[in-house]
Amino acid sequence: MFKSLSKPKKRLADQVYEQLLDAIHQGVILPNDQIVQEKLAEQFEISRTPVREALLRLEQEKIIEVAKRGGFKIRIISERETEEIYRARAAIECYAMRMLAAQSTPALLEQLRHTIQQAENLTEYSVKAYFRANQTIHRAFVVATENRYLLEMFDNTWNRGTSFRLFASIDAEAMAQSLGGHEALVDAIASGQPELAFQAMLEHIDDGLHLQQGEL
Amino acid sequence: MFKSLSKPKKRLADQVYEQLLDAIHQGVILPNDQIVQEKLAEQFEISRTPVREALLRLEQEKIIEVAKRGGFKIRIISERETEEIYRARAAIECYAMRMLAAQSTPALLEQLRHTIQQAENLTEYSVKAYFRANQTIHRAFVVATENRYLLEMFDNTWNRGTSFRLFASIDAEAMAQSLGGHEALVDAIASGQPELAFQAMLEHIDDGLHLQQGEL
DNA sequence: TTTTTGTATACTGTATACAGTATCCGAATT
DNA sequence: AATTCGGATACTGTATACAGTATACAAAAA
């Protein structure tokens, strides 16, 4: 009869967290920008407390770090670290592939193919758009395992590699080619052979790393 | 000449976090216990703010959750979830095994064997002691990869589901036997065959799951 | 010029205050 | 006896206040 009046009951801190993460991903906040609690609080028109809680979380996730004058700034990821991230990704995503190959069903394959086609249909040709599509597709594999821990690790890992997604100057053609390689992953799952599926994803991820490192 | 006076510069929130996590692992705080900010603040003899920050982090890590009267309580993990945790562990630790097998050196093997022997040499024969030894050993494999992201995922995963409480009902003999199986993992690494190392760890972890589920 | 030193400034971290909301409980009602 | 209802209670979430510390900068000393 009546509309529910109960609020989504979301903490301000969580909303701030999401907005800040987005701002970092979108390049609204840049490395070397000084991130200050009071400044943000003013912009959000709230007190410092929830802002602080959001920043604390971002710091804990190693996305930002304490800066010179006390404030925070975006943490820059070294090349060495980027490689570590890619290995972590491999651990998660390749294992997911194994799981999927071991319990492959036509419905699963269909769904994955659908997601891929949907995501590959870019409306805009930018590095940003490429990353978004790529992430959507890769995430779909992990989602399909129905394992919330794997998914959480996936999200955490992907949220971190932020700096490079903005500055990477990837050749458009190479980008499109890499994006097109995802169907083959589904084929690997369809084979029903875990080790084959594993290897397919491993090579795909390594390709991505090389792509980013400009070692075409 | 003089002793440094600079404090370890640790936030109270972090110290509270550590102590609470420990209390949960040790069974000092039990499920259904009501966890209240003000109560804790009083016990720690600090204000509510840092306590709140620590609780927020524990909640974010899904270790605690909001309880009835507003406070928090330990989150209980379903059997389904336990399995998911074990799959997540497998993803991390089995991949680590692969990496180690691919770059195995005598020094590495030596170090792992040393850690294992050290840890197996229990000073106390309790479930808690077995649990700790087991964790130390498994962690050593991940540490050896020198990948901080893998290690972080390992720690997060273990902090959550693998509270010793879950092992409370496990037969001591079975546990001792499981503890002895770790040398074989090093042998698998020594073989230099990634897939073999992978499989060895996978089976070992699955054994652990069955042990915990009482399906001996 | 370079180095030292004092002081202002920009921040954080912690404490405290306050308002709001879900739960509980006991008395009133059926 | 079961249900409803009002108020007390137990908490949280957010705002504010305050003290402390690292940096920056300008003036003094070398």
Short mmCIF file of C-alpha atoms (C1' of nucleotides) in Angstrom, two decimals:
data_model
loop_
_atom_site.label_atom_id
_atom_site.label_comp_id
_atom_site.label_asym_id
_atom_site.label_seq_id
_atom_site.Cartn_x
_atom_site.Cartn_y
_atom_site.Cartn_z
CA MET A 1 0.00 0.00 0.00
CA PHE A 2 2.55 2.57 1.09
CA LYS A 3 6.07 3.06 -0.01
CA SER A 4 8.66 1.84 2.44
CA LEU A 5 10.29 4.69 4.25
CA SER A 6 13.12 2.68 5.68
CA LYS A 7 16.33 4.07 4.35
CA PRO A 8 18.87 1.98 2.49
CA LYS A 9 20.68 2.24 5.79
CA LYS A 10 23.99 2.90 4.22
CA ARG A 11 26.75 4.45 6.21
CA LEU A 12 28.13 7.70 4.92
CA ALA A 13 31.58 6.19 5.18
CA ASP A 14 30.68 3.51 2.66
CA GLN A 15 29.27 5.99 0.22
CA VAL A 16 32.36 8.14 0.53
CA TYR A 17 34.51 5.08 -0.01
CA GLU A 18 32.73 4.20 -3.22
CA GLN A 19 32.86 7.70 -4.57
CA LEU A 20 36.53 8.09 -3.77
CA LEU A 21 37.42 4.76 -5.33
CA ASP A 22 35.56 5.79 -8.43
CA ALA A 23 37.25 9.17 -8.47
CA ILE A 24 40.62 7.45 -8.30
CA HIS A 25 39.73 5.03 -11.07
CA GLN A 26 38.33 7.79 -13.24
CA GLY A 27 41.38 9.94 -12.77
CA VAL A 28 39.50 12.68 -10.98
CA ILE A 29 42.00 12.29 -8.19
CA LEU A 30 45.53 11.93 -9.48
CA PRO A 31 48.75 10.64 -7.96
CA ASN A 32 50.51 13.44 -6.08
CA ASP A 33 47.19 15.08 -5.34
CA GLN A 34 46.99 15.82 -1.66
CA ILE A 35 43.98 14.08 -0.16
CA VAL A 36 42.83 15.83 2.98
CA GLN A 37 40.04 14.75 5.30
CA GLU A 38 38.72 18.20 6.01
CA LYS A 39 38.73 19.25 2.39
CA LEU A 40 36.78 16.18 1.38
CA ALA A 41 34.38 16.56 4.27
CA GLU A 42 33.64 20.04 3.07
CA GLN A 43 33.01 18.87 -0.47
CA PHE A 44 30.75 16.05 0.63
CA GLU A 45 29.13 18.42 3.10
CA ILE A 46 29.54 16.04 5.97
CA SER A 47 31.84 15.83 8.97
CA ARG A 48 35.35 14.51 8.96
CA THR A 49 34.49 11.26 10.73
CA PRO A 50 32.94 9.28 7.87
CA VAL A 51 35.50 10.65 5.46
CA ARG A 52 38.23 9.49 7.74
CA GLU A 53 36.73 6.02 7.93
CA ALA A 54 36.63 5.79 4.16
CA LEU A 55 40.23 6.93 3.85
CA LEU A 56 41.32 4.49 6.50
CA ARG A 57 39.81 1.71 4.48
CA LEU A 58 41.48 2.86 1.29
CA GLU A 59 44.76 3.01 3.15
CA GLN A 60 44.27 -0.45 4.55
CA GLU A 61 43.66 -1.70 1.04
CA LYS A 62 46.89 -0.05 0.00
CA ILE A 63 45.16 2.14 -2.53
CA ILE A 64 46.29 5.33 -0.81
CA GLU A 65 49.09 6.02 1.65
CA VAL A 66 50.11 8.77 4.01
CA ALA A 67 51.67 11.73 2.27
CA LYS A 68 54.18 14.34 3.28
CA ARG A 69 52.21 16.90 5.15
CA GLY A 70 50.09 14.38 6.96
CA GLY A 71 47.39 13.88 4.34
CA PHE A 72 47.04 10.98 1.97
CA LYS A 73 47.88 10.41 -1.65
CA ILE A 74 47.37 7.71 -4.23
CA ARG A 75 49.92 4.97 -3.89
CA ILE A 76 52.00 4.39 -6.98
CA ILE A 77 52.57 0.82 -7.96
CA SER A 78 56.00 -0.22 -9.12
CA GLU A 79 56.59 -2.41 -12.13
CA ARG A 80 57.64 -5.21 -9.83
CA GLU A 81 54.39 -4.87 -7.99
CA THR A 82 52.37 -4.85 -11.16
CA GLU A 83 53.85 -8.21 -11.96
CA GLU A 84 52.91 -9.46 -8.54
CA ILE A 85 49.36 -8.34 -9.12
CA TYR A 86 49.27 -10.24 -12.36
CA ARG A 87 50.50 -13.37 -10.63
CA ALA A 88 47.84 -12.94 -7.97
CA ARG A 89 45.26 -12.55 -10.69
CA ALA A 90 46.54 -15.69 -12.31
CA ALA A 91 46.20 -17.62 -9.06
CA ILE A 92 42.57 -16.63 -8.71
CA GLU A 93 41.38 -16.64 -12.27
CA CYS A 94 43.22 -19.73 -13.42
CA TYR A 95 41.85 -21.69 -10.51
CA ALA A 96 38.39 -20.43 -11.37
CA MET A 97 38.92 -21.78 -14.88
CA ARG A 98 39.78 -25.16 -13.45
CA MET A 99 36.65 -25.22 -11.38
CA LEU A 100 34.52 -24.21 -14.32
CA ALA A 101 36.07 -26.77 -16.63
CA ALA A 102 35.42 -29.48 -14.07
CA GLN A 103 31.74 -28.63 -13.87
CA SER A 104 31.03 -27.22 -17.28
CA THR A 105 27.44 -27.13 -18.46
CA PRO A 106 25.91 -25.83 -21.70
CA ALA A 107 24.04 -23.18 -19.74
CA LEU A 108 27.26 -21.93 -18.19
CA LEU A 109 29.02 -21.74 -21.53
CA GLU A 110 26.09 -19.94 -23.05
CA GLN A 111 26.01 -17.40 -20.29
CA LEU A 112 29.71 -16.69 -20.48
CA ARG A 113 29.56 -16.25 -24.24
CA HIS A 114 26.67 -13.89 -23.85
CA THR A 115 28.45 -11.75 -21.28
CA ILE A 116 31.52 -11.59 -23.46
CA GLN A 117 29.64 -10.49 -26.55
CA GLN A 118 27.77 -7.91 -24.54
CA ALA A 119 30.95 -6.46 -23.11
CA GLU A 120 32.94 -6.59 -26.33
CA ASN A 121 30.40 -4.34 -27.97
CA LEU A 122 32.18 -1.14 -27.03
CA THR A 123 30.38 2.15 -27.42
CA GLU A 124 33.56 4.08 -27.04
CA TYR A 125 37.11 3.31 -27.99
CA SER A 126 39.35 4.39 -25.18
CA VAL A 127 41.76 2.68 -22.86
CA LYS A 128 39.25 3.26 -20.11
CA ALA A 129 36.50 1.53 -22.02
CA TYR A 130 38.79 -1.34 -22.86
CA PHE A 131 39.68 -1.86 -19.23
CA ARG A 132 36.07 -1.78 -18.20
CA ALA A 133 35.06 -4.38 -20.77
CA ASN A 134 38.02 -6.54 -19.91
CA GLN A 135 37.21 -6.40 -16.23
CA THR A 136 33.56 -7.26 -16.82
CA ILE A 137 34.51 -10.32 -18.82
CA HIS A 138 37.15 -11.57 -16.43
CA ARG A 139 34.86 -11.01 -13.51
CA ALA A 140 32.17 -13.10 -15.16
CA PHE A 141 34.39 -16.17 -15.00
CA VAL A 142 34.92 -15.75 -11.30
CA VAL A 143 31.27 -14.97 -10.66
CA ALA A 144 30.42 -18.22 -12.39
CA THR A 145 32.30 -20.21 -9.76
CA GLU A 146 29.76 -18.99 -7.19
CA ASN A 147 32.56 -18.63 -4.69
CA ARG A 148 32.29 -15.35 -2.82
CA TYR A 149 35.84 -15.55 -1.49
CA LEU A 150 37.36 -15.91 -4.90
CA LEU A 151 35.19 -13.09 -6.13
CA GLU A 152 36.19 -10.85 -3.29
CA MET A 153 39.85 -11.48 -3.89
CA PHE A 154 39.30 -10.75 -7.55
CA ASP A 155 37.64 -7.43 -6.82
CA ASN A 156 40.25 -6.40 -4.32
CA THR A 157 43.04 -7.20 -6.69
CA TRP A 158 41.46 -5.37 -9.59
CA ASN A 159 40.61 -2.33 -7.53
CA ARG A 160 44.24 -1.82 -6.80
CA GLY A 161 45.84 -1.77 -10.17
CA THR A 162 44.60 1.74 -10.67
CA SER A 163 47.48 3.84 -11.72
CA PHE A 164 48.27 1.97 -14.88
CA ARG A 165 44.80 1.85 -16.27
CA LEU A 166 44.95 5.58 -16.74
CA PHE A 167 48.40 6.01 -18.10
CA ALA A 168 48.82 2.94 -20.17
CA SER A 169 48.92 3.95 -23.78
CA ILE A 170 47.80 0.80 -25.41
CA ASP A 171 47.53 0.44 -29.12
CA ALA A 172 43.87 0.28 -30.13
CA GLU A 173 44.41 -2.65 -32.43
CA ALA A 174 46.22 -4.70 -29.82
CA MET A 175 43.45 -3.85 -27.41
CA ALA A 176 40.74 -5.11 -29.70
CA GLN A 177 42.73 -8.25 -30.39
CA SER A 178 43.17 -8.96 -26.69
CA LEU A 179 39.49 -8.38 -26.10
CA GLY A 180 38.66 -10.83 -28.83
CA GLY A 181 40.68 -13.58 -27.17
CA HIS A 182 38.09 -14.28 -24.55
CA GLU A 183 35.92 -16.64 -26.50
CA ALA A 184 38.83 -19.05 -26.63
CA LEU A 185 38.73 -19.18 -22.85
CA VAL A 186 35.17 -20.40 -22.95
CA ASP A 187 36.21 -23.04 -25.46
CA ALA A 188 38.88 -24.17 -23.04
CA ILE A 189 36.25 -24.56 -20.34
CA ALA A 190 34.06 -26.46 -22.77
CA SER A 191 36.83 -28.98 -23.24
CA GLY A 192 36.21 -30.14 -19.71
CA GLN A 193 39.93 -30.38 -19.09
CA PRO A 194 40.93 -28.35 -16.03
CA GLU A 195 44.59 -28.18 -16.92
CA LEU A 196 43.82 -26.95 -20.41
CA ALA A 197 41.48 -24.28 -19.09
CA PHE A 198 44.09 -23.28 -16.55
CA GLN A 199 46.77 -22.88 -19.19
CA ALA A 200 44.49 -20.91 -21.48
CA MET A 201 43.81 -18.31 -18.81
CA LEU A 202 47.43 -18.21 -17.71
CA GLU A 203 48.58 -17.39 -21.20
CA HIS A 204 45.83 -14.85 -21.64
CA ILE A 205 46.80 -13.05 -18.45
CA ASP A 206 50.46 -13.10 -19.37
CA ASP A 207 49.52 -11.59 -22.72
CA GLY A 208 47.71 -8.85 -20.85
CA LEU A 209 50.77 -8.13 -18.77
CA HIS A 210 52.98 -7.91 -21.81
CA LEU A 211 50.45 -5.74 -23.54
CA GLN A 212 50.55 -3.35 -20.66
CA GLN A 213 54.29 -3.39 -20.45
CA GLY A 214 54.41 -2.50 -24.10
CA GLU A 215 56.33 -5.62 -24.95
CA LEU A 216 54.27 -6.51 -27.91
CA MET B 1 74.27 7.36 21.40
CA PHE B 2 70.70 7.93 22.50
CA LYS B 3 67.75 5.66 22.27
CA SER B 4 65.24 6.68 19.65
CA LEU B 5 62.21 8.24 21.20
CA SER B 6 60.11 8.10 18.11
CA LYS B 7 57.14 5.93 18.87
CA PRO B 8 56.27 2.92 16.76
CA LYS B 9 53.67 5.33 15.48
CA LYS B 10 50.95 2.79 15.55
CA ARG B 11 47.37 3.87 15.58
CA LEU B 12 45.32 2.73 18.51
CA ALA B 13 42.77 1.42 16.03
CA ASP B 14 45.35 -0.99 14.60
CA GLN B 15 46.36 -2.24 18.01
CA VAL B 16 42.75 -2.78 18.95
CA TYR B 17 42.20 -4.60 15.68
CA GLU B 18 45.04 -6.98 16.36
CA GLN B 19 43.99 -7.68 19.89
CA LEU B 20 40.40 -8.29 18.91
CA LEU B 21 41.37 -10.58 16.07
CA ASP B 22 43.53 -12.53 18.45
CA ALA B 23 40.76 -12.69 21.02
CA ILE B 24 38.45 -14.10 18.39
CA HIS B 25 40.98 -16.65 17.26
CA GLN B 26 41.80 -17.67 20.79
CA GLY B 27 38.19 -18.08 21.68
CA VAL B 28 38.25 -15.30 24.25
CA ILE B 29 35.37 -13.76 22.37
CA LEU B 30 32.79 -16.33 21.39
CA PRO B 31 29.99 -16.38 18.85
CA ASN B 32 26.85 -14.87 20.31
CA ASP B 33 28.93 -12.67 22.55
CA GLN B 34 27.71 -9.13 22.23
CA ILE B 35 30.54 -6.88 21.11
CA VAL B 36 29.96 -3.30 22.13
CA GLN B 37 32.10 -0.29 21.29
CA GLU B 38 31.73 1.45 24.60
CA LYS B 39 32.40 -1.67 26.62
CA LEU B 40 35.58 -2.36 24.69
CA ALA B 41 36.67 1.25 24.90
CA GLU B 42 36.36 1.04 28.64
CA GLN B 43 38.40 -2.15 28.79
CA PHE B 44 41.12 -0.76 26.58
CA GLU B 45 40.91 2.50 28.50
CA ILE B 46 40.61 4.57 25.37
CA SER B 47 37.81 6.38 23.62
CA ARG B 48 35.21 4.81 21.39
CA THR B 49 36.69 6.20 18.17
CA PRO B 50 39.63 3.86 17.65
CA VAL B 51 37.59 0.91 18.85
CA ARG B 52 34.95 1.77 16.33
CA GLU B 53 37.53 1.92 13.57
CA ALA B 54 38.83 -1.51 14.48
CA LEU B 55 35.32 -2.98 14.54
CA LEU B 56 34.51 -1.39 11.22
CA ARG B 57 37.51 -3.11 9.74
CA LEU B 58 36.56 -6.45 11.21
CA GLU B 59 33.09 -6.00 9.84
CA GLN B 60 34.42 -5.10 6.42
CA GLU B 61 36.48 -8.29 6.51
CA LYS B 62 33.33 -10.19 7.33
CA ILE B 63 34.75 -11.45 10.58
CA ILE B 64 32.04 -9.79 12.64
CA GLU B 65 28.60 -8.54 11.71
CA VAL B 66 25.93 -6.33 13.23
CA ALA B 67 23.97 -8.02 15.99
CA LYS B 68 20.50 -7.64 17.36
CA ARG B 69 20.68 -4.73 19.72
CA GLY B 70 22.94 -2.70 17.48
CA GLY B 71 26.27 -4.13 18.60
CA PHE B 72 28.40 -6.62 16.77
CA LYS B 73 28.97 -10.34 17.03
CA ILE B 74 31.22 -12.93 15.46
CA ARG B 75 29.94 -14.07 12.12
CA ILE B 76 29.28 -17.75 11.92
CA ILE B 77 30.50 -19.49 8.80
CA SER B 78 28.28 -22.02 7.13
CA GLU B 79 29.56 -25.35 5.89
CA ARG B 80 29.06 -24.14 2.35
CA GLU B 81 31.22 -21.14 3.10
CA THR B 82 33.91 -23.25 4.67
CA GLU B 83 34.19 -25.11 1.42
CA GLU B 84 34.46 -21.86 -0.45
CA ILE B 85 37.27 -20.81 1.83
CA TYR B 86 39.10 -24.03 1.13
CA ARG B 87 38.73 -23.49 -2.60
CA ALA B 88 40.10 -19.97 -2.18
CA ARG B 89 43.00 -21.37 -0.22
CA ALA B 90 43.60 -23.88 -2.96
CA ALA B 91 43.68 -21.14 -5.58
CA ILE B 92 46.35 -19.25 -3.68
CA GLU B 93 48.46 -22.02 -2.26
CA CYS B 94 48.40 -24.29 -5.27
CA TYR B 95 49.47 -21.45 -7.51
CA ALA B 96 52.25 -20.68 -5.09
CA MET B 97 53.38 -24.29 -5.40
CA ARG B 98 53.49 -23.92 -9.16
CA MET B 99 55.63 -20.85 -8.92
CA LEU B 100 58.00 -22.49 -6.50
CA ALA B 101 58.32 -25.63 -8.58
CA ALA B 102 59.13 -23.54 -11.63
CA GLN B 103 61.96 -21.74 -9.85
CA SER B 104 63.06 -24.30 -7.33
CA THR B 105 66.56 -23.97 -5.86
CA PRO B 106 68.36 -26.06 -3.27
CA ALA B 107 68.38 -23.09 -0.92
CA LEU B 108 64.63 -22.74 -1.19
CA LEU B 109 64.03 -26.41 -0.50
CA GLU B 110 66.39 -26.29 2.42
CA GLN B 111 64.63 -23.34 3.90
CA LEU B 112 61.19 -24.84 3.56
CA ARG B 113 62.32 -28.10 5.12
CA HIS B 114 63.84 -26.19 7.97
CA THR B 115 60.68 -24.21 8.62
CA ILE B 116 58.62 -27.36 8.57
CA GLN B 117 60.83 -29.19 11.02
CA GLN B 118 60.91 -26.18 13.28
CA ALA B 119 57.14 -25.88 13.29
CA GLU B 120 56.49 -29.59 13.65
CA ASN B 121 58.52 -29.63 16.80
CA LEU B 122 55.59 -28.86 19.03
CA THR B 123 56.18 -27.82 22.60
CA GLU B 124 52.59 -28.45 23.46
CA TYR B 125 50.12 -30.97 22.16
CA SER B 126 46.88 -29.15 21.77
CA VAL B 127 44.62 -28.52 18.86
CA LYS B 128 45.60 -24.90 19.09
CA ALA B 129 49.26 -25.77 18.78
CA TYR B 130 48.64 -28.01 15.79
CA PHE B 131 46.65 -25.28 14.17
CA ARG B 132 49.39 -22.73 14.63
CA ALA B 133 52.07 -25.06 13.32
CA ASN B 134 49.97 -25.86 10.30
CA GLN B 135 49.43 -22.21 9.53
CA THR B 136 53.12 -21.41 9.91
CA ILE B 137 54.04 -24.13 7.46
CA HIS B 138 51.47 -23.24 4.85
CA ARG B 139 52.35 -19.60 5.15
CA ALA B 140 56.00 -20.40 4.52
CA PHE B 141 55.21 -21.66 1.05
CA VAL B 142 53.45 -18.45 0.16
CA VAL B 143 56.14 -16.31 1.73
CA ALA B 144 58.66 -18.10 -0.44
CA THR B 145 56.99 -16.80 -3.59
CA GLU B 146 57.96 -13.27 -2.51
CA ASN B 147 54.62 -12.03 -3.76
CA ARG B 148 53.02 -9.68 -1.28
CA TYR B 149 49.62 -9.89 -2.90
CA LEU B 150 49.46 -13.64 -2.66
CA LEU B 151 50.62 -13.42 0.92
CA GLU B 152 48.02 -10.86 1.78
CA MET B 153 45.26 -12.95 0.31
CA PHE B 154 46.58 -15.92 2.23
CA ASP B 155 46.51 -14.04 5.51
CA ASN B 156 43.08 -12.62 4.91
CA THR B 157 41.68 -15.99 4.07
CA TRP B 158 43.20 -17.68 7.08
CA ASN B 159 42.15 -14.92 9.41
CA ARG B 160 38.58 -15.49 8.52
CA GLY B 161 37.50 -19.00 8.32
CA THR B 162 40.21 -20.92 9.93
CA SER B 163 39.65 -20.01 13.50
CA PHE B 164 41.02 -22.78 15.63
CA ARG B 165 37.58 -23.15 17.12
CA LEU B 166 36.53 -25.00 14.02
CA PHE B 167 39.14 -27.62 14.65
CA ALA B 168 38.26 -28.05 18.26
CA SER B 169 36.62 -31.39 17.72
CA ILE B 170 39.34 -32.90 15.61
CA ASP B 171 41.09 -35.99 16.70
CA ALA B 172 44.63 -35.24 17.82
CA GLU B 173 46.09 -38.28 16.11
CA ALA B 174 44.59 -37.38 12.74
CA MET B 175 45.93 -33.89 13.15
CA ALA B 176 49.43 -35.12 13.89
CA GLN B 177 49.32 -37.28 10.81
CA SER B 178 48.22 -34.34 8.69
CA LEU B 179 51.04 -32.25 10.06
CA GLY B 180 53.52 -34.85 8.92
CA GLY B 181 52.41 -34.65 5.30
CA HIS B 182 54.15 -31.41 4.58
CA GLU B 183 57.56 -32.74 3.65
CA ALA B 184 55.97 -34.40 0.66
CA LEU B 185 54.97 -30.98 -0.58
CA VAL B 186 58.57 -29.90 -0.64
CA ASP B 187 59.44 -33.03 -2.57
CA ALA B 188 56.81 -32.07 -5.10
CA ILE B 189 58.44 -28.68 -5.50
CA ALA B 190 61.82 -30.35 -5.84
CA SER B 191 60.51 -32.31 -8.81
CA GLY B 192 60.41 -29.07 -10.74
CA GLN B 193 57.08 -30.01 -12.24
CA PRO B 194 54.51 -27.28 -11.61
CA GLU B 195 51.52 -29.48 -12.27
CA LEU B 196 52.76 -32.11 -9.86
CA ALA B 197 53.38 -29.53 -7.15
CA PHE B 198 49.96 -28.09 -7.79
CA GLN B 199 48.26 -31.44 -7.42
CA ALA B 200 50.18 -32.29 -4.26
CA MET B 201 48.96 -29.16 -2.52
CA LEU B 202 45.44 -29.55 -3.84
CA GLU B 203 45.18 -33.00 -2.36
CA HIS B 204 46.71 -31.88 0.88
CA ILE B 205 44.20 -29.05 1.24
CA ASP B 206 41.31 -31.31 0.37
CA ASP B 207 42.51 -33.70 3.05
CA GLY B 208 42.41 -30.81 5.48
CA LEU B 209 38.85 -29.99 4.52
CA HIS B 210 37.75 -33.57 5.00
CA LEU B 211 39.54 -33.66 8.29
CA GLN B 212 37.65 -30.64 9.45
CA GLN B 213 34.37 -31.97 8.18
CA GLY B 214 34.98 -35.14 10.12
CA GLU B 215 34.90 -37.26 7.01
CA LEU B 216 37.91 -39.29 7.80
"C1'" DT C 1 75.78 31.25 -0.19
"C1'" DT C 2 74.69 27.44 2.92
"C1'" DT C 3 73.23 25.94 7.28
"C1'" DT C 4 70.79 26.35 11.34
"C1'" DT C 5 66.92 27.51 14.08
"C1'" DG C 6 62.36 29.28 15.51
"C1'" DT C 7 57.68 29.64 14.49
"C1'" DA C 8 53.56 29.18 11.82
"C1'" DT C 9 50.81 25.88 9.36
"C1'" DA C 10 48.58 21.75 7.88
"C1'" DC C 11 47.36 17.98 8.97
"C1'" DT C 12 46.15 13.82 11.74
"C1'" DG C 13 44.49 10.94 15.81
"C1'" DT C 14 41.74 10.70 19.80
"C1'" DA C 15 38.17 12.22 22.87
"C1'" DT C 16 33.69 13.78 23.65
"C1'" DA C 17 28.94 15.18 22.72
"C1'" DC C 18 24.62 14.50 20.67
"C1'" DA C 19 20.82 12.70 18.01
"C1'" DG C 20 18.52 8.85 16.17
"C1'" DT C 21 16.84 4.00 15.90
"C1'" DA C 22 16.09 -0.79 16.91
"C1'" DT C 23 15.23 -3.74 20.72
"C1'" DC C 24 13.28 -4.95 24.95
"C1'" DC C 25 10.01 -5.02 28.79
"C1'" DG C 26 6.29 -4.33 31.59
"C1'" DA C 27 1.62 -2.52 31.98
"C1'" DA C 28 -2.83 -2.10 29.67
"C1'" DT C 29 -6.08 -4.24 26.82
"C1'" DT C 30 -8.58 -7.80 24.56
"C1'" DA D 1 -3.44 -16.11 27.94
"C1'" DA D 2 -2.19 -13.45 24.08
"C1'" DT D 3 -1.68 -8.97 21.95
"C1'" DT D 4 -0.86 -4.26 21.83
"C1'" DC D 5 1.32 -0.27 23.21
"C1'" DG D 6 4.39 3.29 25.57
"C1'" DG D 7 8.46 4.23 27.37
"C1'" DA D 8 13.09 3.02 28.96
"C1'" DT D 9 17.40 1.15 27.25
"C1'" DA D 10 21.30 -0.02 24.45
"C1'" DC D 11 23.41 0.77 21.03
"C1'" DT D 12 25.17 3.07 16.78
"C1'" DG D 13 26.51 6.93 13.45
"C1'" DT D 14 27.84 11.58 12.88
"C1'" DA D 15 29.52 15.99 14.39
"C1'" DT D 16 32.65 18.70 16.92
"C1'" DA D 17 36.55 19.88 19.83
"C1'" DC D 18 41.19 19.54 21.12
"C1'" DA D 19 45.96 18.24 21.46
"C1'" DG D 20 49.97 16.69 19.21
"C1'" DT D 21 53.35 16.17 15.35
"C1'" DA D 22 55.58 16.62 10.99
"C1'" DT D 23 56.47 19.82 7.39
"C1'" DA D 24 57.42 24.27 5.43
"C1'" DC D 25 59.25 28.67 5.47
"C1'" DA D 26 61.45 32.70 6.67
"C1'" DA D 27 64.90 34.87 9.46
"C1'" DA D 28 69.48 34.45 11.75
"C1'" DA D 29 74.00 32.67 11.80
"C1'" DA D 30 77.96 30.69 9.65
#
